[in-house]
Short mmCIF file of C-alpha atoms in Angstrom, two decimals:
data_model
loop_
_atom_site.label_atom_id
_atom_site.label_comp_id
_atom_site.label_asym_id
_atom_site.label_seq_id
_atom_site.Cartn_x
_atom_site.Cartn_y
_atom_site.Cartn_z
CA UNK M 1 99.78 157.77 71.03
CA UNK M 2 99.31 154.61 72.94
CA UNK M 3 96.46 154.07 69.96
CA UNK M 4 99.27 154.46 67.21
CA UNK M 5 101.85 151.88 69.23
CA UNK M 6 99.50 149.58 69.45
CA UNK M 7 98.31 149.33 65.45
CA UNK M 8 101.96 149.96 64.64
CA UNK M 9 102.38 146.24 65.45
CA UNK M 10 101.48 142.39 64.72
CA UNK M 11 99.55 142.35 68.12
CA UNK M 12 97.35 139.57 69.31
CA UNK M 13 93.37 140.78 69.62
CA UNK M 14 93.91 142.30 72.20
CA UNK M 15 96.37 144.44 74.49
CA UNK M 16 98.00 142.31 77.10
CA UNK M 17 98.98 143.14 80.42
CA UNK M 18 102.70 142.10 79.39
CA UNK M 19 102.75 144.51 76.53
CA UNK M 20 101.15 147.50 77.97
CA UNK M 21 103.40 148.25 80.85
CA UNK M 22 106.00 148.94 78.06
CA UNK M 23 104.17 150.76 75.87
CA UNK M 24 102.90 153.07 79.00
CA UNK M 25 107.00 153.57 80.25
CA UNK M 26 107.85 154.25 76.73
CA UNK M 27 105.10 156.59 76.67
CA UNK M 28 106.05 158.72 79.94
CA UNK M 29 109.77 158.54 78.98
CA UNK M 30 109.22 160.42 75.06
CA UNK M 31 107.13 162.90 77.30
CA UNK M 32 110.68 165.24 77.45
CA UNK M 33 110.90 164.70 73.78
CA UNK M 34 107.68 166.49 72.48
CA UNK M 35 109.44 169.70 74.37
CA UNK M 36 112.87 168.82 72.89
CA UNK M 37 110.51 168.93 69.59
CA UNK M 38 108.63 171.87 70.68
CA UNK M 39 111.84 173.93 71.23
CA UNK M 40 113.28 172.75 67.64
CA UNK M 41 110.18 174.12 66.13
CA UNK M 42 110.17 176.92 68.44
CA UNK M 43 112.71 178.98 66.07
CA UNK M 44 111.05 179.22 62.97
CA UNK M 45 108.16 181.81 63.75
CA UNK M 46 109.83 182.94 66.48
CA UNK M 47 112.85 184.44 65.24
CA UNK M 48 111.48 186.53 62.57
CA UNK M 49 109.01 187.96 64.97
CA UNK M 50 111.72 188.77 66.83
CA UNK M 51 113.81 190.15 64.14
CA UNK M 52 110.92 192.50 63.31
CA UNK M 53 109.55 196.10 64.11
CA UNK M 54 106.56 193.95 65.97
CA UNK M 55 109.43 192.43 68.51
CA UNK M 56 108.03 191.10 71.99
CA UNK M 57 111.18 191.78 73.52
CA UNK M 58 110.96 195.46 75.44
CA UNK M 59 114.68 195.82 74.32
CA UNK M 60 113.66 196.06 70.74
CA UNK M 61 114.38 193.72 67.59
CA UNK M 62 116.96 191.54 67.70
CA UNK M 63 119.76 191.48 64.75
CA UNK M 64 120.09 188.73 62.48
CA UNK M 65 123.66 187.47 63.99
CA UNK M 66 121.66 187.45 67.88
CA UNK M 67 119.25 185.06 65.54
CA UNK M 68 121.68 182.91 64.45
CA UNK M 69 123.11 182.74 68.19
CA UNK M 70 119.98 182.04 69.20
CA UNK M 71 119.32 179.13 67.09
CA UNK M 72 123.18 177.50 67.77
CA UNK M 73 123.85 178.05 70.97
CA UNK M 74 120.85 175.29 72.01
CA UNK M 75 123.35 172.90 70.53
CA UNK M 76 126.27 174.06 72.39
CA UNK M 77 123.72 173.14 75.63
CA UNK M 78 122.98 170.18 73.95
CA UNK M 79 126.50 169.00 73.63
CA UNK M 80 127.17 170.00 77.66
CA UNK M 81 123.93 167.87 78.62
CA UNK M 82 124.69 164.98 76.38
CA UNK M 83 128.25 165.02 78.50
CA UNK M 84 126.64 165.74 81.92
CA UNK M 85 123.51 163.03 81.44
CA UNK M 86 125.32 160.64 79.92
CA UNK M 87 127.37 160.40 82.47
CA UNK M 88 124.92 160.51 85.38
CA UNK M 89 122.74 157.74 83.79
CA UNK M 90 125.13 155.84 84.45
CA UNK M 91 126.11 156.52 87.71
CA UNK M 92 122.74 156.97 88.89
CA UNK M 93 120.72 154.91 87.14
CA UNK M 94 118.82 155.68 83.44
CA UNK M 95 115.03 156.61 85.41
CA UNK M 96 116.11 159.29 88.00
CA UNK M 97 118.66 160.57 85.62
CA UNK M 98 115.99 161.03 82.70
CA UNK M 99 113.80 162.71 85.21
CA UNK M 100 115.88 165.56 86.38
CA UNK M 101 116.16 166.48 82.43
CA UNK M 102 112.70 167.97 82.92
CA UNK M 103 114.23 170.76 85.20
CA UNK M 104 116.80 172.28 82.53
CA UNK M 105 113.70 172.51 80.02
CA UNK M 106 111.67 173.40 82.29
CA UNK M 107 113.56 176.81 83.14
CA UNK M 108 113.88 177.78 79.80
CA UNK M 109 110.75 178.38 79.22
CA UNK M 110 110.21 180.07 82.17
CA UNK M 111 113.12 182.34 81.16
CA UNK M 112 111.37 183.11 77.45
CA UNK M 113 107.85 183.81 79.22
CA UNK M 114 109.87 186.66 81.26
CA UNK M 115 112.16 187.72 78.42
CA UNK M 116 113.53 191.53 78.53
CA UNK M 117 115.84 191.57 75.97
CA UNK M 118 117.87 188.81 74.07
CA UNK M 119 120.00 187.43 76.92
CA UNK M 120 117.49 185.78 78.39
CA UNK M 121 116.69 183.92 75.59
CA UNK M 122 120.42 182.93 75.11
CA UNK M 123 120.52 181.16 78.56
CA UNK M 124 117.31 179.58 77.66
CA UNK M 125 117.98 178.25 74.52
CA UNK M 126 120.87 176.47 76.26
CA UNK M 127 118.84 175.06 78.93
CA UNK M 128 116.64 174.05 76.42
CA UNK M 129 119.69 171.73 74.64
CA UNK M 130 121.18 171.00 77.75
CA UNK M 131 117.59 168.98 78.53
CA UNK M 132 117.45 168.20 74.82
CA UNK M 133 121.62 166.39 75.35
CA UNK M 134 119.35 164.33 77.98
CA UNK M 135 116.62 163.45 75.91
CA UNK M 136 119.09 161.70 72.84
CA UNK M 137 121.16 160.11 75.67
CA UNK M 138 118.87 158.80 78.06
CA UNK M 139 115.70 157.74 76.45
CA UNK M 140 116.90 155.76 74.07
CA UNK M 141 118.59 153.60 76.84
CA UNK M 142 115.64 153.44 78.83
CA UNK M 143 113.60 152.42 76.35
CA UNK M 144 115.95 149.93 74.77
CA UNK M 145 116.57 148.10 78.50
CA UNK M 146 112.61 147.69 78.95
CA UNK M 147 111.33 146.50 75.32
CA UNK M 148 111.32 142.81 74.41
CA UNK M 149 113.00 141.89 71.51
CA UNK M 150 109.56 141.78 69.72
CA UNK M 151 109.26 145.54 69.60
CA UNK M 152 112.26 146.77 70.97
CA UNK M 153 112.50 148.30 66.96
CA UNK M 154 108.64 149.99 67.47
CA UNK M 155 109.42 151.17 70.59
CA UNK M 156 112.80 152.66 69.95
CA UNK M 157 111.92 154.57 66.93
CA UNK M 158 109.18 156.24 69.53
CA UNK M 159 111.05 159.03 69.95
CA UNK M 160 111.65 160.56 66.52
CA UNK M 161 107.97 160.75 66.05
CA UNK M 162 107.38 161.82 69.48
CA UNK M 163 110.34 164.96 68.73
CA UNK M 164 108.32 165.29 65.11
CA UNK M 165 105.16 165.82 67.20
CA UNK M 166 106.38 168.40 69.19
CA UNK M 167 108.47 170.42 66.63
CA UNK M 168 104.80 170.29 64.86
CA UNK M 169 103.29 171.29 68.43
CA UNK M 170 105.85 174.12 68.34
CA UNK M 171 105.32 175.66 64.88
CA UNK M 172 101.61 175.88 65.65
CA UNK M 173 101.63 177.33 69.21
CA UNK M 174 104.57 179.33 68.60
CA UNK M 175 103.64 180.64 65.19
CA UNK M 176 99.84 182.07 66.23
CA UNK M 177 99.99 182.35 70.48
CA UNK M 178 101.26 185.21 72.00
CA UNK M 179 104.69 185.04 72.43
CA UNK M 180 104.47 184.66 75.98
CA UNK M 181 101.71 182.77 76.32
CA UNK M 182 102.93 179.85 73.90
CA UNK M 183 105.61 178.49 76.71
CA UNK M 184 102.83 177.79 79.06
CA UNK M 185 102.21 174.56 76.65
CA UNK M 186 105.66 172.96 76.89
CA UNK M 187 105.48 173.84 80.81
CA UNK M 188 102.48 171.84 81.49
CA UNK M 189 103.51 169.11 79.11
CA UNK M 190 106.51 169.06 82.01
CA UNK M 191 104.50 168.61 85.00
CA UNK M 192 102.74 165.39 83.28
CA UNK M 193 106.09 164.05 82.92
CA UNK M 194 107.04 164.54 86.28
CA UNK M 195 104.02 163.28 87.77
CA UNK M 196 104.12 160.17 85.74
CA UNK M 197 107.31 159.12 85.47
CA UNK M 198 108.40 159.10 89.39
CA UNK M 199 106.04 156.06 89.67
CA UNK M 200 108.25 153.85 86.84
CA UNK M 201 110.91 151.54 88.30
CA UNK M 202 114.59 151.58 87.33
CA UNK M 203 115.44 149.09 83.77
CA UNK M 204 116.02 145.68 85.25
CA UNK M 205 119.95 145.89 82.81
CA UNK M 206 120.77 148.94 84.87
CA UNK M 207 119.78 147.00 87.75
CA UNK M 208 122.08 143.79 86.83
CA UNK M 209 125.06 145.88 85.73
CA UNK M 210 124.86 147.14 89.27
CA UNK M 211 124.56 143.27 90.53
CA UNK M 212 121.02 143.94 92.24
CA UNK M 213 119.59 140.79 91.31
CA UNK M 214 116.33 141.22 93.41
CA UNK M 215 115.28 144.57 92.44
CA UNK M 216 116.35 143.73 88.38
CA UNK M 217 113.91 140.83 88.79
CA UNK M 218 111.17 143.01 90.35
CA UNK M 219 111.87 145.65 87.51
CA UNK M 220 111.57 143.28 84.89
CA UNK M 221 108.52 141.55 86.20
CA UNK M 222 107.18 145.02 86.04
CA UNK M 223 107.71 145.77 82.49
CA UNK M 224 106.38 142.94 81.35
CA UNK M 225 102.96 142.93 83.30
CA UNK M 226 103.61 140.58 86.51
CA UNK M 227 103.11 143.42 89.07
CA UNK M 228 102.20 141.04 91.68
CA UNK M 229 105.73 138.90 93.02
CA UNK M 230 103.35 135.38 93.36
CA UNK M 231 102.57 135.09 89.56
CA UNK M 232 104.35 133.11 87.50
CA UNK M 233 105.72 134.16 84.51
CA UNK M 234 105.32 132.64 81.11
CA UNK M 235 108.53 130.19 80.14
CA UNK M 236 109.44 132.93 77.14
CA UNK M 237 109.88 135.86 79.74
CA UNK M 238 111.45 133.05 82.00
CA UNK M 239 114.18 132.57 79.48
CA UNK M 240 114.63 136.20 78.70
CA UNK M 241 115.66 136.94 81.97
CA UNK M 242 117.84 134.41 82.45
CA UNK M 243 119.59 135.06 79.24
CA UNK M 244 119.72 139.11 80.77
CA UNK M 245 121.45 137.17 84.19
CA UNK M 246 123.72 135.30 81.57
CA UNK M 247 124.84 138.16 79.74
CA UNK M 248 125.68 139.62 83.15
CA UNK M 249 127.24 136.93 84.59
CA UNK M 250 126.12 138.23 87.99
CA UNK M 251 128.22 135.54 90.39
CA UNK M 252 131.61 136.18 88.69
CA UNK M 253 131.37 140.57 88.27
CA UNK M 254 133.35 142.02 90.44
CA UNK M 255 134.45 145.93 90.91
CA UNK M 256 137.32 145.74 88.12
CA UNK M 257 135.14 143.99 85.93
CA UNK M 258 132.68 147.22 85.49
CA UNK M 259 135.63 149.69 85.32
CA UNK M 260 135.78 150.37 81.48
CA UNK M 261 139.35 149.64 80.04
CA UNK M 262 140.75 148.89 76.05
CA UNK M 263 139.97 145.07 75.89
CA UNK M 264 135.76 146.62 75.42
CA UNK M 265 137.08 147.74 72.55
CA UNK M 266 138.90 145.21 71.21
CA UNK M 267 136.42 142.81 69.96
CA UNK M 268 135.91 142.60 65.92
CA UNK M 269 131.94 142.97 66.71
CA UNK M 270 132.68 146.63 69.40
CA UNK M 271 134.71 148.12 66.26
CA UNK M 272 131.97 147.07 63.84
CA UNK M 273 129.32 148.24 65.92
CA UNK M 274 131.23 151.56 66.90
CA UNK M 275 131.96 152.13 63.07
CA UNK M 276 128.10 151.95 62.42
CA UNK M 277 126.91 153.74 65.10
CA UNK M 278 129.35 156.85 64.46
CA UNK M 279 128.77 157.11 60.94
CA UNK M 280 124.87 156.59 61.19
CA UNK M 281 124.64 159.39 63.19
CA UNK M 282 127.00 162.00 61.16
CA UNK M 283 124.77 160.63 58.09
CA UNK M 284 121.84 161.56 60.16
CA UNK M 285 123.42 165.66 60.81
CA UNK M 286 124.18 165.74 56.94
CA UNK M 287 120.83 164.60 55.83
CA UNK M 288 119.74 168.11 56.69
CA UNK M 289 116.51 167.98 58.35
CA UNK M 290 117.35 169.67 61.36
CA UNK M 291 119.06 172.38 59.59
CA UNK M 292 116.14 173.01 57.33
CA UNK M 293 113.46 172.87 59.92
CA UNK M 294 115.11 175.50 61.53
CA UNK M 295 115.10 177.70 58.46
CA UNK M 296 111.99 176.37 57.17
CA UNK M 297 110.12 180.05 56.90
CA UNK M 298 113.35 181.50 54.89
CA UNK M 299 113.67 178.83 52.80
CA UNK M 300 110.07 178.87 51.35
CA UNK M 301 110.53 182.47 51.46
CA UNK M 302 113.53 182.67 49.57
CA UNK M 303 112.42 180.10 46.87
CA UNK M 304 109.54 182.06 45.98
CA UNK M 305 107.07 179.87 47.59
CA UNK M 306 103.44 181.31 47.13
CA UNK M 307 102.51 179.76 50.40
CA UNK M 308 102.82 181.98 53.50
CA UNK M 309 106.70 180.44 55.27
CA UNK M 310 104.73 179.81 58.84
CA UNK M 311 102.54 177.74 56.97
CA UNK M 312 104.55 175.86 54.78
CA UNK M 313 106.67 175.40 57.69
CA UNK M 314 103.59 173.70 59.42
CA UNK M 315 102.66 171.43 56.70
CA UNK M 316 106.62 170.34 57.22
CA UNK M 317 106.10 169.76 60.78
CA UNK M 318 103.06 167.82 59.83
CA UNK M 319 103.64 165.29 57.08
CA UNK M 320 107.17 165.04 59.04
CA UNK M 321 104.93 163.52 61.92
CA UNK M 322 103.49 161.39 59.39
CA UNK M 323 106.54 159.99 58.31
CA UNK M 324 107.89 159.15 61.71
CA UNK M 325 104.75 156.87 61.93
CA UNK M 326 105.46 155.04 58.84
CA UNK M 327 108.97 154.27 60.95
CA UNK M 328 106.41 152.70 63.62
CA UNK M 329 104.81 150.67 61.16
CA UNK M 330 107.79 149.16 59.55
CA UNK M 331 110.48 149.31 61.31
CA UNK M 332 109.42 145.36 62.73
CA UNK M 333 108.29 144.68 59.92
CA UNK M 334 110.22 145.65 57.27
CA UNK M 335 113.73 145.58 59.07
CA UNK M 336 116.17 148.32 59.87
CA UNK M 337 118.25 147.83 56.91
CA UNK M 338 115.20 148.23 54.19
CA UNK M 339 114.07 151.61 55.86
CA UNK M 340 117.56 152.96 56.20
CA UNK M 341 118.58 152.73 52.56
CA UNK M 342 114.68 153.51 50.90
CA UNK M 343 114.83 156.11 53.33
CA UNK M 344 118.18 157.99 52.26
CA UNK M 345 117.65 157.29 48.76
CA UNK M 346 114.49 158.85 48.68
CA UNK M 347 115.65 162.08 51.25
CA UNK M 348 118.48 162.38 48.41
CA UNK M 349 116.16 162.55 45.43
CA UNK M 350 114.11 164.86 46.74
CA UNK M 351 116.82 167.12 48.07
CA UNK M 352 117.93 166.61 44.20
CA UNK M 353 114.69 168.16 43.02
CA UNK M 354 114.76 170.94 45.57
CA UNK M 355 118.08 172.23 45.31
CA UNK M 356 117.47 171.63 41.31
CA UNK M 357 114.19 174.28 41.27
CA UNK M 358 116.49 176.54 44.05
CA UNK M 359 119.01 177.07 41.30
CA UNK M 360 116.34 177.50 38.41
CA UNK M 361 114.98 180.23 40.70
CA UNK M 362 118.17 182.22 41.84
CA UNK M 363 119.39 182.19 38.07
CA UNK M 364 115.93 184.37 37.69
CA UNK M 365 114.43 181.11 35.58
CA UNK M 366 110.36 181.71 35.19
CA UNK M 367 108.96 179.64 37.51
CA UNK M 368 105.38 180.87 37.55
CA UNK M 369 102.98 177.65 38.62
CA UNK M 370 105.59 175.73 40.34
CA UNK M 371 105.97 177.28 43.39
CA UNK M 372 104.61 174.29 45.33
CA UNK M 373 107.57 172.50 44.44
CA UNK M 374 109.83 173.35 47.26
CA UNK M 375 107.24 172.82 49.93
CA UNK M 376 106.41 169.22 48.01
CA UNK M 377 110.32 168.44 47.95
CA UNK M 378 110.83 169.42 51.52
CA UNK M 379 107.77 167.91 52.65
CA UNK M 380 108.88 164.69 51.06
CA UNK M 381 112.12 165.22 52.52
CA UNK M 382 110.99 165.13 55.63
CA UNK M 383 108.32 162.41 55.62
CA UNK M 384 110.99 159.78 54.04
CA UNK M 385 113.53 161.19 56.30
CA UNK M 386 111.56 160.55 59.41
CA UNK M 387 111.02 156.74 58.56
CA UNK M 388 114.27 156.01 58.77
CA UNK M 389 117.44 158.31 58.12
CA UNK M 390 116.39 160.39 61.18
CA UNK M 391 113.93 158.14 63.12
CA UNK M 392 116.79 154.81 63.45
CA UNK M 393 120.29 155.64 64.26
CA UNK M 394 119.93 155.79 68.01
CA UNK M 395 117.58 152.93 68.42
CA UNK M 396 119.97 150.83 65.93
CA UNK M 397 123.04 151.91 68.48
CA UNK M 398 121.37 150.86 71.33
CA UNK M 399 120.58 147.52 69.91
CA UNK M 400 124.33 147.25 68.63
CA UNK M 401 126.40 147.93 71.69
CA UNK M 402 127.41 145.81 74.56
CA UNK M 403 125.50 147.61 78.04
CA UNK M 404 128.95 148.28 79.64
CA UNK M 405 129.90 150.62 76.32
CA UNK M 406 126.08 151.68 75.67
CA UNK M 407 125.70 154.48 77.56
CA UNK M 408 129.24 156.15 76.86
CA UNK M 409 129.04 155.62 73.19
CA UNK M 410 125.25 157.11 73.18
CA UNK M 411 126.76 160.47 75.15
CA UNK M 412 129.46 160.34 72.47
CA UNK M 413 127.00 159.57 69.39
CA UNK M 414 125.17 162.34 70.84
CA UNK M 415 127.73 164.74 71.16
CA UNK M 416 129.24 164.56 67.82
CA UNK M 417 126.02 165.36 66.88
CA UNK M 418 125.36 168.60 68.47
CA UNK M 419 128.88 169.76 67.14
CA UNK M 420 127.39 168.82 63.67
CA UNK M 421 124.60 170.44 64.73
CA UNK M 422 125.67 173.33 65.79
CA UNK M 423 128.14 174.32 63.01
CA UNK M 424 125.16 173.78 60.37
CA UNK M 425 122.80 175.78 61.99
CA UNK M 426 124.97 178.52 63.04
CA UNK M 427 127.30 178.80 59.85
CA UNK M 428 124.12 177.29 57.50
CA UNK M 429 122.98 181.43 56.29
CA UNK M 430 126.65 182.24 55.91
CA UNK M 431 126.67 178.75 53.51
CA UNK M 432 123.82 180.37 51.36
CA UNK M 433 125.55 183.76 50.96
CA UNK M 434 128.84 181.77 49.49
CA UNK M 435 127.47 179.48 47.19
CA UNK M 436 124.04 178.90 47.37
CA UNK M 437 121.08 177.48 49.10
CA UNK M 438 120.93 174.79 45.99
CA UNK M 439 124.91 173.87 46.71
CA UNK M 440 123.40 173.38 50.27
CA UNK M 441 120.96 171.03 49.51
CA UNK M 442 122.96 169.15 47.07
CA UNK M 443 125.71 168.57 49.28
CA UNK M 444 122.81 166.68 51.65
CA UNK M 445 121.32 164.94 48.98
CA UNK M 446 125.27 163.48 48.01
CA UNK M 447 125.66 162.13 51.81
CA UNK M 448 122.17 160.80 51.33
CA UNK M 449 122.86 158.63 48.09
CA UNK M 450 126.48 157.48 50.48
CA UNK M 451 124.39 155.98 53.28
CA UNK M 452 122.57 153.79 50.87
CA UNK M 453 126.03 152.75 50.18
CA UNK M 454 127.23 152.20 53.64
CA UNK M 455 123.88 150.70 55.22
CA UNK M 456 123.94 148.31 52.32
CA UNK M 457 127.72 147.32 52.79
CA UNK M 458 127.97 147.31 55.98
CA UNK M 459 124.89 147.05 58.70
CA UNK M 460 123.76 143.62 59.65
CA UNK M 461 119.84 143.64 60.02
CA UNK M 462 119.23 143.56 63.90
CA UNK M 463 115.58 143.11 63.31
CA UNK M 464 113.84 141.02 66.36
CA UNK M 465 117.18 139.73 67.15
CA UNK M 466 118.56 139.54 71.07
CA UNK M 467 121.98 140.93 71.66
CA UNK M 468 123.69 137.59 71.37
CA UNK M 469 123.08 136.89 68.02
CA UNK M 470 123.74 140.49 66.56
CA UNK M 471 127.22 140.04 68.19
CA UNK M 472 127.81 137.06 65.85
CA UNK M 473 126.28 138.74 62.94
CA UNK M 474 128.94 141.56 63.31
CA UNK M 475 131.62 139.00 64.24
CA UNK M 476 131.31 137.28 60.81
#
């Protein structure tokens, strides 16, 4: 992965010292999202296996409605742990904070490799979205507070691809290891994490919000490759941290000054910022990839898809992992804005075409020969998805709000999100049943076509900009 980072960008010949130490942090901290993947793709063999006379479960097949349950009720964990870590990053700081999200994830897989009946799976599929809260809260943060302005965008979009990864890693594993077997992967994937990432200093913002000059200064030294305190940094790195101690205003803080009160939210740029990052992230719900990823094996299935659903579902996973690295290659390249509107108006075309043969097909049209067209249209869907609809929203908040409001409006972002989340997934079969998977699909490809709209309208581009001059570009 390191490998991909490092092509994804205009580097010099070769990898400096001052680059890599953020490209290895960024790398330990997206460790938690492979399992957050891993447990999205987790429910589409799964739950049919469990549904079926061949059930691992020694209390027998579970119904359809414990299916749906089980698919939900992550987000209702997700929504409790976006709450809970949100919250404790910034009371205890964004590294120790994104550490202990290991342990929630952790025991839910433990939980499914001793599953009796479907209970236990319940209470892990909630631990599993209680880590997963942590994950959408807390990496993009740290991540955001250790990246350069440079590749801040490259870095940030990490950890859609690193999710897409690991709900690929999770189809596979999942779909042809033993049931009991497969959470031994996600497990040892943990113990990397927590091996690695205990070694990582604090972000050197966190630091300064907390008016700990000296350790902020060590921090950031760290991150950008002076590990030694008697080297002298270059003048650019110089200037960035004095612009970080600016922004501060380290001599003049004092206790009232970090309580949170209405004048944050008063200025033009805050509303502007909080308008953007709100509606990017319902967009990002209504797009529908999550949804359908969950479903993916019904879906083929019920459009008459020649291609076996765990399959197709893998080729999903895959060229959705391909897709999130087109977001690494552009995204400081091309700009923010560019990928967000190609991205949606390509995710709405496609779910166009899709929900287009999905109607053909439940009308009983012949549609001998085309039966690769679903798994082309949701393939699409989620490669173009990934680049930008998907892969940017979180990255783009971080870079949009001030560090006093970052944090709380994340855990908010976040939690609207599971509540999206949640009532898709959960109430998404009852959808089909009244009117249609192709009414579905066209109602995502609609909010699709709306955020080329918005993006276009309203977000400023934000690409290789430092905070102070996005403020003024939302201020105009």
């Amino acid at each position: 992965m390191l490998a991909l980072l490092y092509f994804s960008f205009d580097f010099p010949t070769k990898m400096t010292w001052n680059l890599f130490y953020q490209f290895y942090a960024c790398f330990c901290a997206n460790c938690v999202g492979i399992i957050y993947g891993i447990t999205i793709g987790w429910a589409s063999p799964s739950i049919p296996l469990l549904q079926s006379e061949n059930s691992p479960l020694l209390s027998g097949p579970i119904t359809e409605e414990d299916g749906s349950w089980i698919n939900s009720i992550m987000c209702i964990g997700g929504l409790v742990g976006t709450l809970f870590f949100g919250w404790m990053g910034d009371y205890f700081g964004r590294k120790w904070s994104l550490y202990l999200v290991a342990l929630p994830s952790m025991a839910s897989y433990l939980l499914i490799a001793i599953a009796l009946d479907v209970h236990y799976l319940y209470v892990a599929r909630f631990l599993a979205g209680f880590g997963g809260g942590g994950v959408f809260v807390l990496v993009p943060l740290f991540v955001t507070e250790i990246a350069e302005d440079s590749i801040r965008g490259t870095l940030g979009a990490c950890l859609i691809l690193i999710v897409n990864f690991g709900v690929l890693v999770g189809l596979a594993i999942c779909g042809y290891l033993d049931f009991f077997v497969a959470p031994l992967i996600p497990i040892s994937i943990l113990l990397v994490f927590l091996i690695l990432f205990q070694f990582l200093p604090e972000t050197p913002q966190y630091l300064l919000m907390r008016r700990r000059k000296i350790d902020a200064e060590a921090s950031f030294r760290f991150y950008r490759g002076y590990r030694k305190s008697t080297e002298e940094m270059a003048e650019k790195y110089v200037k960035e941290f004095t612009a970080l101690q600016k922004i501060y205003d380290i001599s003049s803080v004092n206790s009232d000054d970090q309580k949170l009160s209405m004048k944050d939210f008063t200025p033009k740029s805050t509303k502007l910022a909080l308008l953007i990052s709100f509606t990017l992230v319902i967009l990002a719900c209504f797009c529908g990839t999550f949804t359908l990823i969950n479903y993916a094996a019904d879906i083929f299935n019920d459009a008459g898809s020649s291609f076996s659903p765990n399959i197709a579902a893998i080729i999903v996973g895959a060229i959705q992992v391909f897709g999130s690295c087109g977001s690494y290659v552009l995204v400081d390249r091309a700009g923010r804005r560019i990928l967000l509107m190609g991205s949606a108006l390509g995710t709405g075309i496609f779910h166009s075409i899709m929900a287009v043969y999905v109607y053909l097909s439940s009308i009983g049209y012949n549609l001998e020969g085309y039966e690769w067209i679903p798994v082309v249209a949701l393939s699409a869907v989620m490669l173009i998805s990934a680049i930008g609809v998907v892969a940017l929203p979180y990255p783009i908040i971080a870079e949009l709000m001030p560090t006093k409001l970052r944090g709380l409006i994340v855990s908010i972002a976040a939690a609207i999100s599971w509540i999206i989340s949640f009532t898709l997934v959960k109430y998404f079969s009852y959808c089909i049943q009244l009117i249609g998977l192709h009414a579905c699909i066209g109602f995502f490809a609609a909010c699709c076509f709306f955020e080329v709209l918005f993006v276009a309208i309203v977000l400023p581009e934000t690409k290789g900009k430092n905070y102070e001059e996005i403020v003024n570009l939302l201020s105009k």
